Short mmCIF file of C-alpha atoms in Angstrom, two decimals:
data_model
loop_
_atom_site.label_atom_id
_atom_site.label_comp_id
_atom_site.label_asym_id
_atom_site.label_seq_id
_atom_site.Cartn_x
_atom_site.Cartn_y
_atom_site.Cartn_z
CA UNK A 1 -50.49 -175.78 56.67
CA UNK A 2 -54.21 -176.15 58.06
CA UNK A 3 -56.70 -173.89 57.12
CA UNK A 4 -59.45 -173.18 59.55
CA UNK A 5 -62.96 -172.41 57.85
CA UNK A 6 -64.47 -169.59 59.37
CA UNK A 7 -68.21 -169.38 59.76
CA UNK A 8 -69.95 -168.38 55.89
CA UNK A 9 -72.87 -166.32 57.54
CA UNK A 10 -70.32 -164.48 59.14
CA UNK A 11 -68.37 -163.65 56.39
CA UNK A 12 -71.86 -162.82 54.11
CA UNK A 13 -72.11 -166.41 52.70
CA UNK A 14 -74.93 -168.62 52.33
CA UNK A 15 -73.45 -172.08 53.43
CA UNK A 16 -76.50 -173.98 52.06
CA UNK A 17 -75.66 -172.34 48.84
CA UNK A 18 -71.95 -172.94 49.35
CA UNK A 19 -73.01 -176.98 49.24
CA UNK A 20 -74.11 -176.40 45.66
CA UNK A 21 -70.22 -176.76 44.88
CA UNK A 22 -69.72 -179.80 46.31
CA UNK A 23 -72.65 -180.85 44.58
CA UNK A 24 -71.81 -180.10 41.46
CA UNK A 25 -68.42 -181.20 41.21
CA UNK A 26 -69.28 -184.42 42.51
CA UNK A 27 -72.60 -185.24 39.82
CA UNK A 28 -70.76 -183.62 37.03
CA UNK A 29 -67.10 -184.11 37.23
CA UNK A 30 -66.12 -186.93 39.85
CA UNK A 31 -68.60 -189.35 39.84
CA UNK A 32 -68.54 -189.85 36.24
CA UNK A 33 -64.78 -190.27 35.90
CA UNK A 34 -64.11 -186.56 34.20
CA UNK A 35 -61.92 -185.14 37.01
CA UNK A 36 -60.20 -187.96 39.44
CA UNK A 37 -59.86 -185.41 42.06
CA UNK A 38 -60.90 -181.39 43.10
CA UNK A 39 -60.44 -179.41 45.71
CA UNK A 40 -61.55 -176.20 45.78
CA UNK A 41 -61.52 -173.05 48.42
CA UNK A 42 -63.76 -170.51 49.01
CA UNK A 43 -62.72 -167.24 51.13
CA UNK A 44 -63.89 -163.63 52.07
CA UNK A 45 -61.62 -161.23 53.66
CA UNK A 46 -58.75 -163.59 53.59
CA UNK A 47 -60.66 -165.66 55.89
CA UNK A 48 -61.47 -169.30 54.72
CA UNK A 49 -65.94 -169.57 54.54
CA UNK A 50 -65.49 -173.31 52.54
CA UNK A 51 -63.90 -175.98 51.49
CA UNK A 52 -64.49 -179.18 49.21
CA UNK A 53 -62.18 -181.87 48.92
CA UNK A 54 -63.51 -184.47 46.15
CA UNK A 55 -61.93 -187.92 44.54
CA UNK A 56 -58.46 -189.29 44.09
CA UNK A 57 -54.86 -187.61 43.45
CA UNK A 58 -53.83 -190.89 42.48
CA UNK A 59 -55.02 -193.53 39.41
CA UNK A 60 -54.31 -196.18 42.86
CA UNK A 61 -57.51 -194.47 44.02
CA UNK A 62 -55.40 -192.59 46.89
CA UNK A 63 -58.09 -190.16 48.09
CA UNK A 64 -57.48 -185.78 47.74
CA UNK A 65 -56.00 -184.96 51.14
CA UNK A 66 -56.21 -180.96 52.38
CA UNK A 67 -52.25 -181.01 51.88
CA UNK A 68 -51.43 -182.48 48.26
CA UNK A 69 -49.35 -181.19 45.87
CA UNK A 70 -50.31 -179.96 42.69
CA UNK A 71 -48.84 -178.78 39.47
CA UNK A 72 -50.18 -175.19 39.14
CA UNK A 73 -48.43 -174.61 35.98
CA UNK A 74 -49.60 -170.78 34.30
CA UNK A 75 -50.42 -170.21 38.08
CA UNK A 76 -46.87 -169.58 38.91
CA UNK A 77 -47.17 -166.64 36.31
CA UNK A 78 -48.79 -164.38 39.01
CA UNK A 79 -45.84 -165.29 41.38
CA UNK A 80 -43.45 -164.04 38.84
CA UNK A 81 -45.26 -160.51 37.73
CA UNK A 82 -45.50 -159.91 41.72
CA UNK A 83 -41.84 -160.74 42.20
CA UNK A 84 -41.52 -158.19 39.06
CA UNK A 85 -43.20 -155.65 40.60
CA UNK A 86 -41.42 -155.89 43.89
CA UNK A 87 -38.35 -154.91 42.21
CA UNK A 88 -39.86 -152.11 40.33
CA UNK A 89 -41.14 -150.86 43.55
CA UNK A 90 -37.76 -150.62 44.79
CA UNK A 91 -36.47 -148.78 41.79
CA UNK A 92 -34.26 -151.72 40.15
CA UNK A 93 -36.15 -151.65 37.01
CA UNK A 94 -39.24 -149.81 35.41
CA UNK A 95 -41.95 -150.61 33.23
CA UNK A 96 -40.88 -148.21 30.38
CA UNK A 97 -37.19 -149.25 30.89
CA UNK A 98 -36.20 -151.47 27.10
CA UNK A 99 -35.86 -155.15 28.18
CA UNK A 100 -32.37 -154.89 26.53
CA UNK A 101 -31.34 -153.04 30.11
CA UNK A 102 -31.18 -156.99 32.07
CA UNK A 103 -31.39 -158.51 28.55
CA UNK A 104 -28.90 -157.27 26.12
CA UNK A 105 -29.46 -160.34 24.02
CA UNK A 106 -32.46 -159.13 22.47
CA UNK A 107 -31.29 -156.13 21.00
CA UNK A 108 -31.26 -157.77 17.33
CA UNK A 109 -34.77 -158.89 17.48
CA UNK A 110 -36.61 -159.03 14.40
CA UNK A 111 -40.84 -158.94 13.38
CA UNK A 112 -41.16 -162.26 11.56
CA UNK A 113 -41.15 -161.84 8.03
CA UNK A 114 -40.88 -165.68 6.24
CA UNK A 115 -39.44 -169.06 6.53
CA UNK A 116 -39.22 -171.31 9.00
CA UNK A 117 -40.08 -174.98 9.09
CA UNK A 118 -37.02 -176.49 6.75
CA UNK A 119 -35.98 -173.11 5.45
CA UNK A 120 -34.24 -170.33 7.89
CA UNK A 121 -35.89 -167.37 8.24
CA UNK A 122 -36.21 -164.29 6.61
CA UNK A 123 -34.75 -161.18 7.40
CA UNK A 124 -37.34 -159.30 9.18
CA UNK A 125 -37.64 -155.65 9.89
CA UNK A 126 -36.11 -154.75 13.16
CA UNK A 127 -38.36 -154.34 15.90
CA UNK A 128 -38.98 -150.96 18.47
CA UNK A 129 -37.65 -151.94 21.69
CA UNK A 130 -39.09 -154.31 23.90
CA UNK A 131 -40.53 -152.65 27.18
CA UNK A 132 -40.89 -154.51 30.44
CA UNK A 133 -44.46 -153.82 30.46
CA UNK A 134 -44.52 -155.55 27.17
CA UNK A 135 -43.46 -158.89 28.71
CA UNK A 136 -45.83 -159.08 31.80
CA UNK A 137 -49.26 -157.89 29.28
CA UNK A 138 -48.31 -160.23 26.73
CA UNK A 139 -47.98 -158.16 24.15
CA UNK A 140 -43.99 -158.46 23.59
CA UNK A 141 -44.41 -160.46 20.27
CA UNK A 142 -43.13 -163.54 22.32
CA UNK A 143 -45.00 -166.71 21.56
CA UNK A 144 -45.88 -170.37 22.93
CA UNK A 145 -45.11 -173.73 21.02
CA UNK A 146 -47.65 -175.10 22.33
CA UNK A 147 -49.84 -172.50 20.28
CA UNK A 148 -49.43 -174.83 17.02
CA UNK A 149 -50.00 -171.76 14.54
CA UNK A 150 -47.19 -170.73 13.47
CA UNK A 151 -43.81 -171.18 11.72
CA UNK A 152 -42.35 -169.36 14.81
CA UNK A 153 -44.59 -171.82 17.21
CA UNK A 154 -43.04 -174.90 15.66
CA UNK A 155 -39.35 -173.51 16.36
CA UNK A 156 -39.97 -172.71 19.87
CA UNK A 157 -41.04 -176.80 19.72
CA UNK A 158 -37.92 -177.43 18.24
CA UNK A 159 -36.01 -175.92 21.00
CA UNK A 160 -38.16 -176.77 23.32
CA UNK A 161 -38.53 -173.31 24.80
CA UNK A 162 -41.63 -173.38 26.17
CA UNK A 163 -40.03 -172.98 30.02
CA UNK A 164 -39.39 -177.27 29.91
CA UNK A 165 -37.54 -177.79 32.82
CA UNK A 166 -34.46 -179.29 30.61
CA UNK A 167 -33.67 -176.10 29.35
CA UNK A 168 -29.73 -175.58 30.41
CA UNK A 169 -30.24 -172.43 32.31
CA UNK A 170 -31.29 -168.98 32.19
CA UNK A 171 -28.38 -167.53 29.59
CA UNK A 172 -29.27 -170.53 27.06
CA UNK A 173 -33.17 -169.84 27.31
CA UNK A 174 -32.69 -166.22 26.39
CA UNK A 175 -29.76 -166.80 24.13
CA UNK A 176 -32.10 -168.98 22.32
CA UNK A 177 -34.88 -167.00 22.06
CA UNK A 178 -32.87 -164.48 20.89
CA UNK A 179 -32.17 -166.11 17.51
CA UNK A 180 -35.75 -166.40 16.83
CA UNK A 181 -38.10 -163.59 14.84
CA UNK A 182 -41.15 -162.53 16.83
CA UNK A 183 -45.07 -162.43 15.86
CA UNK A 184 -45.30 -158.87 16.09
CA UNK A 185 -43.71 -156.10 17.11
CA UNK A 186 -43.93 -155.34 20.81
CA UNK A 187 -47.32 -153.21 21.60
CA UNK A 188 -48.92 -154.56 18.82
CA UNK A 189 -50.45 -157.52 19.47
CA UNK A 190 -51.69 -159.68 22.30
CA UNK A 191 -50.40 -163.46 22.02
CA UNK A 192 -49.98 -165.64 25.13
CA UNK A 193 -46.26 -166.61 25.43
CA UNK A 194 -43.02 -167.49 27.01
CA UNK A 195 -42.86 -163.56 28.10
CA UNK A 196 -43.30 -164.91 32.03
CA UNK A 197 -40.46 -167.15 31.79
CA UNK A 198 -38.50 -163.96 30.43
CA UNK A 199 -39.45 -162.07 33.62
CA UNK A 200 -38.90 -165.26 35.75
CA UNK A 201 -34.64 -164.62 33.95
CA UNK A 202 -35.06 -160.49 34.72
CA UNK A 203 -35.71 -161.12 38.39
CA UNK A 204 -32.72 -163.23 39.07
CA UNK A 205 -30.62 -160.92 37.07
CA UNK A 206 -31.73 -157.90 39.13
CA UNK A 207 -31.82 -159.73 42.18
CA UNK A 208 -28.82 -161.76 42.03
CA UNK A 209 -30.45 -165.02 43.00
CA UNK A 210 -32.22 -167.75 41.31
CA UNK A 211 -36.37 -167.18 40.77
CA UNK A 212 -36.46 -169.98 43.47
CA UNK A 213 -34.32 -168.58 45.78
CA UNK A 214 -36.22 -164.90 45.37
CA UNK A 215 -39.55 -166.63 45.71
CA UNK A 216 -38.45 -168.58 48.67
CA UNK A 217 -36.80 -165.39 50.62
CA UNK A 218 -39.43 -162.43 49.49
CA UNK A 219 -42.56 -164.48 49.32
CA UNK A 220 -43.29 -167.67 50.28
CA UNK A 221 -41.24 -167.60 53.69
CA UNK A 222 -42.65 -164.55 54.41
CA UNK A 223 -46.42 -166.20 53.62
CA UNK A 224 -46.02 -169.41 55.26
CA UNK A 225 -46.10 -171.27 51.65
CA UNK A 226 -44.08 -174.12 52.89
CA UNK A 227 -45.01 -176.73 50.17
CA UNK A 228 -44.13 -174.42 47.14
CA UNK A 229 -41.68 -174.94 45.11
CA UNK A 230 -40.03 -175.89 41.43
CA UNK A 231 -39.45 -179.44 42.57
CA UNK A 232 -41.43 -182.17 45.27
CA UNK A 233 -38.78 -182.64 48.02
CA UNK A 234 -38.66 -186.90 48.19
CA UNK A 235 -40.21 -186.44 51.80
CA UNK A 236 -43.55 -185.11 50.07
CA UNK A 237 -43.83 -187.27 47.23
CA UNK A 238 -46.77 -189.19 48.65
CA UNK A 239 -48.57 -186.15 48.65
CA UNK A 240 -47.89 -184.80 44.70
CA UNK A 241 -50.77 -185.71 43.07
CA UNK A 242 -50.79 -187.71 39.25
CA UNK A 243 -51.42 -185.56 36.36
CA UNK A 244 -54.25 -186.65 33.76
CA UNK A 245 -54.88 -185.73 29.91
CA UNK A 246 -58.58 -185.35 28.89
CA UNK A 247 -59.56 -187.74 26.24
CA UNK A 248 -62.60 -187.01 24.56
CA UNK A 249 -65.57 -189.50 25.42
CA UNK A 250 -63.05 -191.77 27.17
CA UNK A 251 -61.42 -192.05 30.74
CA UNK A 252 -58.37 -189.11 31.47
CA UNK A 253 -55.29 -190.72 30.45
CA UNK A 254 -52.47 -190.65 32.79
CA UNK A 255 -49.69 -188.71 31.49
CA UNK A 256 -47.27 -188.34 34.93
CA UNK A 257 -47.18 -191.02 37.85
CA UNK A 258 -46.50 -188.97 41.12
CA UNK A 259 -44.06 -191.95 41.83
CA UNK A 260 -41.90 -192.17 38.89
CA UNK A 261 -42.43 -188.13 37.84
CA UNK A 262 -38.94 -186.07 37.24
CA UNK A 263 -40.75 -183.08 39.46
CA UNK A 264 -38.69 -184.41 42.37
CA UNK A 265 -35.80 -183.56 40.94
CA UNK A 266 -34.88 -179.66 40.86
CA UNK A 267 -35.43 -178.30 37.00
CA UNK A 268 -32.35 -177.26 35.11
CA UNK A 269 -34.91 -174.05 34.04
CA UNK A 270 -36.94 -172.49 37.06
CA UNK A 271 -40.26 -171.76 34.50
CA UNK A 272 -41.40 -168.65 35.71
CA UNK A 273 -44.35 -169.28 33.19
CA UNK A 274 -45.43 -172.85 34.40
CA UNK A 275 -42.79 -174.69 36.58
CA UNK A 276 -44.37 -174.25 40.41
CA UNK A 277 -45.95 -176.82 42.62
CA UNK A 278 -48.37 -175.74 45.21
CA UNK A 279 -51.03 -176.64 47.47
CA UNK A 280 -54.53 -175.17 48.56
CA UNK A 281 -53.57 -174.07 51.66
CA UNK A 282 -50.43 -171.91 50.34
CA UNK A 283 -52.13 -170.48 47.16
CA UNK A 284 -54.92 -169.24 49.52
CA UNK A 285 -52.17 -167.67 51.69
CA UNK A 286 -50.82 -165.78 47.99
CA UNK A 287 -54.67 -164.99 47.05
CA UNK A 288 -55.26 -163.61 50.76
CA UNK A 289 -52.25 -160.83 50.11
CA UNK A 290 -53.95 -160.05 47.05
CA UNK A 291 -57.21 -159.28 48.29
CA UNK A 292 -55.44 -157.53 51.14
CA UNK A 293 -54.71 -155.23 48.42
CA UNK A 294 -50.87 -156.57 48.36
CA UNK A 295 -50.42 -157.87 51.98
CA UNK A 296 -51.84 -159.82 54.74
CA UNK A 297 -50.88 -161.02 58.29
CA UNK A 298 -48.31 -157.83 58.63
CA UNK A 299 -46.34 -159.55 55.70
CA UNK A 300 -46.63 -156.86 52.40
CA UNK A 301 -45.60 -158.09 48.81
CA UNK A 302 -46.53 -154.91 46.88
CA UNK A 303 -48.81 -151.42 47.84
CA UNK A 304 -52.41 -151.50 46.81
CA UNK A 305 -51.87 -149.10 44.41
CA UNK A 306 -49.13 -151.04 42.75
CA UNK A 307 -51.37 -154.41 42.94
CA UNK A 308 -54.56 -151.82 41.19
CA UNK A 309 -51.81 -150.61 38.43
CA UNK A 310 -51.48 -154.44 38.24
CA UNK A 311 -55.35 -155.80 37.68
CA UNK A 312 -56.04 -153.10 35.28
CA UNK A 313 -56.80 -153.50 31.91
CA UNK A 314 -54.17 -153.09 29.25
CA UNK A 315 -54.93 -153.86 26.04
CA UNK A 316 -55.25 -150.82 23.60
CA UNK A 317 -58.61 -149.01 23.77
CA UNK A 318 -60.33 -150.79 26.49
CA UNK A 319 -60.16 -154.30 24.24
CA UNK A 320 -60.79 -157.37 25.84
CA UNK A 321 -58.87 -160.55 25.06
CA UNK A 322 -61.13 -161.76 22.15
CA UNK A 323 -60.61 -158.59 20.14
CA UNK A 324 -56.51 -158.39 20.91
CA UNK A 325 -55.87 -161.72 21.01
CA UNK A 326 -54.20 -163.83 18.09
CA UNK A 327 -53.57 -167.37 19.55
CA UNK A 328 -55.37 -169.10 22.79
CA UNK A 329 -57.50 -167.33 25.09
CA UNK A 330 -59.47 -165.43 21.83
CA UNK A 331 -62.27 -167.39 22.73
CA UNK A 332 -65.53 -166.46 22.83
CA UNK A 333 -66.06 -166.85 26.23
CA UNK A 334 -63.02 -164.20 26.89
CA UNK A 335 -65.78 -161.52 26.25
CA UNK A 336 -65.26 -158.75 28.82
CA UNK A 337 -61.92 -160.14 29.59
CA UNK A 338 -58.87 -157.75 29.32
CA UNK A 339 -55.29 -158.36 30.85
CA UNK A 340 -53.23 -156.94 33.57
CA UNK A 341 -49.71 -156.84 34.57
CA UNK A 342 -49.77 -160.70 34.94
CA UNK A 343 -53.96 -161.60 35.65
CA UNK A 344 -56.69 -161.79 33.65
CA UNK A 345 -59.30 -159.04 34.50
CA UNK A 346 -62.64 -158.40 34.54
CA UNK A 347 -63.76 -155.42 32.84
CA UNK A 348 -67.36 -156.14 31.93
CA UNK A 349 -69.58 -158.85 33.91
CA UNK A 350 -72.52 -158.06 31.12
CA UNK A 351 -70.11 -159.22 28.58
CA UNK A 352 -68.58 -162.39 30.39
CA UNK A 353 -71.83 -163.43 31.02
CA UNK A 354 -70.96 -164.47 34.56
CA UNK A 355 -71.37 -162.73 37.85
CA UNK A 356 -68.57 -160.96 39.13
CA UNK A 357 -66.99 -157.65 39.56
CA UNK A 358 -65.38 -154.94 37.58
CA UNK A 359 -61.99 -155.03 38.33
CA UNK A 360 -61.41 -158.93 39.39
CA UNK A 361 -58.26 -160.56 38.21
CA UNK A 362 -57.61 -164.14 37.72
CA UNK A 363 -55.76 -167.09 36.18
CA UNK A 364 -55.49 -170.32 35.67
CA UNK A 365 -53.30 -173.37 34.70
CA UNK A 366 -53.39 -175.91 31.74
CA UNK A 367 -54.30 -178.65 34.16
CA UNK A 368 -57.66 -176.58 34.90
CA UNK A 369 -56.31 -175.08 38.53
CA UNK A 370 -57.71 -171.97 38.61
CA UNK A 371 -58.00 -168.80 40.69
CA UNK A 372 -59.89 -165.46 41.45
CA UNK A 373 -59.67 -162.21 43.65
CA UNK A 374 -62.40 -159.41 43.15
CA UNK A 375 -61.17 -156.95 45.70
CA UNK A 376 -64.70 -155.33 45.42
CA UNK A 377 -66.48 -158.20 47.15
CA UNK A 378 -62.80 -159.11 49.29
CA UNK A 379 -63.93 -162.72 47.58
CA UNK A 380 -61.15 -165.48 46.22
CA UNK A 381 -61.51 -169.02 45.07
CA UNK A 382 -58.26 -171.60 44.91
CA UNK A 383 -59.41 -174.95 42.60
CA UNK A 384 -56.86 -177.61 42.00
CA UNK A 385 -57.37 -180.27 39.92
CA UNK A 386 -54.96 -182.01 37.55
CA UNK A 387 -56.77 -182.93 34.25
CA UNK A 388 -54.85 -180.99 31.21
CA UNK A 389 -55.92 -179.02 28.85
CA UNK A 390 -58.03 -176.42 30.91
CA UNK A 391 -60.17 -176.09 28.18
CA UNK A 392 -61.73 -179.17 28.42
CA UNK A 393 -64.50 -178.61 30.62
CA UNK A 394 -66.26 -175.02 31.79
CA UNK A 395 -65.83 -175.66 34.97
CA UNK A 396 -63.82 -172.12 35.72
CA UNK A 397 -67.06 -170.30 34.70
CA UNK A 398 -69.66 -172.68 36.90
CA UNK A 399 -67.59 -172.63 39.69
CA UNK A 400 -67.85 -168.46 39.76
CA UNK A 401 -71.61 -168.61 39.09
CA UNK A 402 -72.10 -170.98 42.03
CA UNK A 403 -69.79 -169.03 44.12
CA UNK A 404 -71.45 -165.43 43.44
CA UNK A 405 -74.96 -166.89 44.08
CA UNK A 406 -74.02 -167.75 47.63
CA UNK A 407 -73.12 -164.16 48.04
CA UNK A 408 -76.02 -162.47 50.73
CA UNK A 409 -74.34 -158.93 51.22
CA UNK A 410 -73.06 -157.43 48.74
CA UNK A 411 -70.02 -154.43 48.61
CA UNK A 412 -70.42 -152.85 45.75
#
């Protein structure tokens, strides 16, 4: 898909300002060997104002084209709470209903209470029931391996839960998660998790179809996301970018060859936490519907006031995500930061010490692909790049401040 770049003054853009991005990623990322390749997209109204495509997708030196393929990883978590929310629309499921209603497998769960490691676990107290709203805030008591904290972390290693692609299926992911205690009972806590894979499982159980299949048929067909996907079709492998690990003071090391990488086969496990591919031009095409307040081009995913229930904050009390949070993402650069029904979202720009709107949601992916909406300003940004972890550079942050200073006319 080609996107045409409307004109920036038009749109309430400064396009000399807009160049600053360029700019920047080039001196501080590129150039120096940080980042082998960006591209990044900048649009009001839906409409496309500017676009930078920087470096290689390849270690061969292959330059970023417009139409490679990227591993969006935690980006595909948006995709899944909108799928979500489609159904509750139509009255399959609710956010009060108990999880236990697609997912009887978790009625034994258990609050973590001992063990683990060599030892089985304790007995824990029985927990209140899981809600669905519980799974797409993040506050189920669901956790991540990759958080390295816990004794509950290192078993979801173990079992390599963490929505790996070699999972055998739906039924064994649950089945498995099943047997393990959680953090915290659901409600209580905030801890980033596996609870977007779980709603990835609920959709194909209410729908009847794989998470694939449902995001193929309800949302990217009717988008025009042709290059999305859980797998790179062997016709498009000389567009999917290699993957990079940040190494600190030294080159990125390159952790998955586009050529040789297992993405072109279909998973066993469709992650609906991390497994999607993408590409600039269809993630801008997902952001557009969002800022469209849940539709675009005549093609509606969810109401506005479905996608505003969505992007508001709700952590307990107004908290933002370094007050709630007990595992990544308690940063201290998460200030003003609460969390939605599947985004990030801004609920104080003083705090975040960044320009932006109340009300903006967001999210990102471990290798540092990132996006916005602030459906104050009808403003989005798409960034793909393909260094993990995300953390490794502020980039996220500079990229907002340089986009929000090119803003001349303001909506709020």
């Amino acid at each position: 898909m080609t996107v045409q770049l409307a004109d920036p003054a038009a749109l309430g853009l400064d396009a000399a300002r807009l160049a600053r991005i360029a700019a920047l990623l080039d001196e501080r990322y590129v150039s120096k060997g940080k980042l082998k390749g960006v591209d990044v997209l900048v649009a009001r109204d839906g409409q496309a104002a500017y676009r930078a495509t920087l470096g290689a997708m390849r270690d061969d030196g292959t330059p970023v084209a417009e139409d490679t393929i990227y591993r969006i990883a935690s980006m595909t978590k948006p995709l899944t709470s909108i799928a979500l929310m489609m159904l509750v629309e139509e009255g399959a499921i609710a956010l009060e209903d108990p999880v236990t209603k697609v997912l009887p497998e978790f009625a034994g769960l258990a609050v973590y209470a001992g063990g683990g490691g060599d030892a089985p676990f304790m007995p824990g107290r029985p927990a209140h029931g899981m809600r669905i709203v519980d799974l797409l805030t993040h506050m189920s008591g669901l956790t991540y391996g990759i958080q390295n904290r816990t004794n509950v972390d290192a078993a979801y290693r173990k079992a390599r839960l963490d929505g790996h692609a070699s999972l055998a299926g739906n039924d064994h992911f649950i089945a498995e998660l099943a047997k393990l205690p959680l953090e915290f009972a659901p409600g209580e806590g905030w801890n980033y998790s596996v609870s977007t894979d779980v709603c990835g499982v609920i959709v194909a159980r209410l729908s009847g179809m794989s998470l694939g299949q449902f995001f193929k048929a309800r949302i990217f067909d009717p988008l025009g996301m042709v290059d999305t996907g859980f797998s790179c079709p062997p016709q498009k492998l000389h567009r999917l970018a290699d993957a990079w690990a940040y190494v600190p003071g030294g080159a990125p090391h390159l952790i998955d060859k586009a050529e040789t990488s297992n993405l072109v086969r279909a998973p066993q496990f469709e992650s609906g936490g991390g497994g999607l591919l993408s590409t600039v031009a269809d993630y801008h095409r997902f952001a557009s519907a969002l800022v469209g307040g849940g539709g675009v081009d005549g093609v509606r995913l969810v109401s506005p006031k479905t996608l505003a229930l969505m992007a508001s904050n709700f952590l307990p009390g107004g908290a933002d995500l370094t007050q709630m949070s007990s595992s990544l993402f308690s940063e201290a650069n998460n200030a003003g930061t609460g969390f939605g029904l599947g985004f990030g979202v801004t609920i104080d720009p003083t705090r975040a010490l960044v320009p932006g709107s109340a009300g903006e949601f967001f999210w990102g992916g471990i290798f540092s692909t990132a996006f916005f909406v602030d459906p104050v300003e009808k403003l989005h940004m798409v960034f793909m790049t393909q260094l993990m972890p995300s953390s490794a550079y502020p980039i996220r942050r500079q990229l907002k401040t340089l986009i929000y200073a090119a803003l001349t006319d303001s909506r709020a």
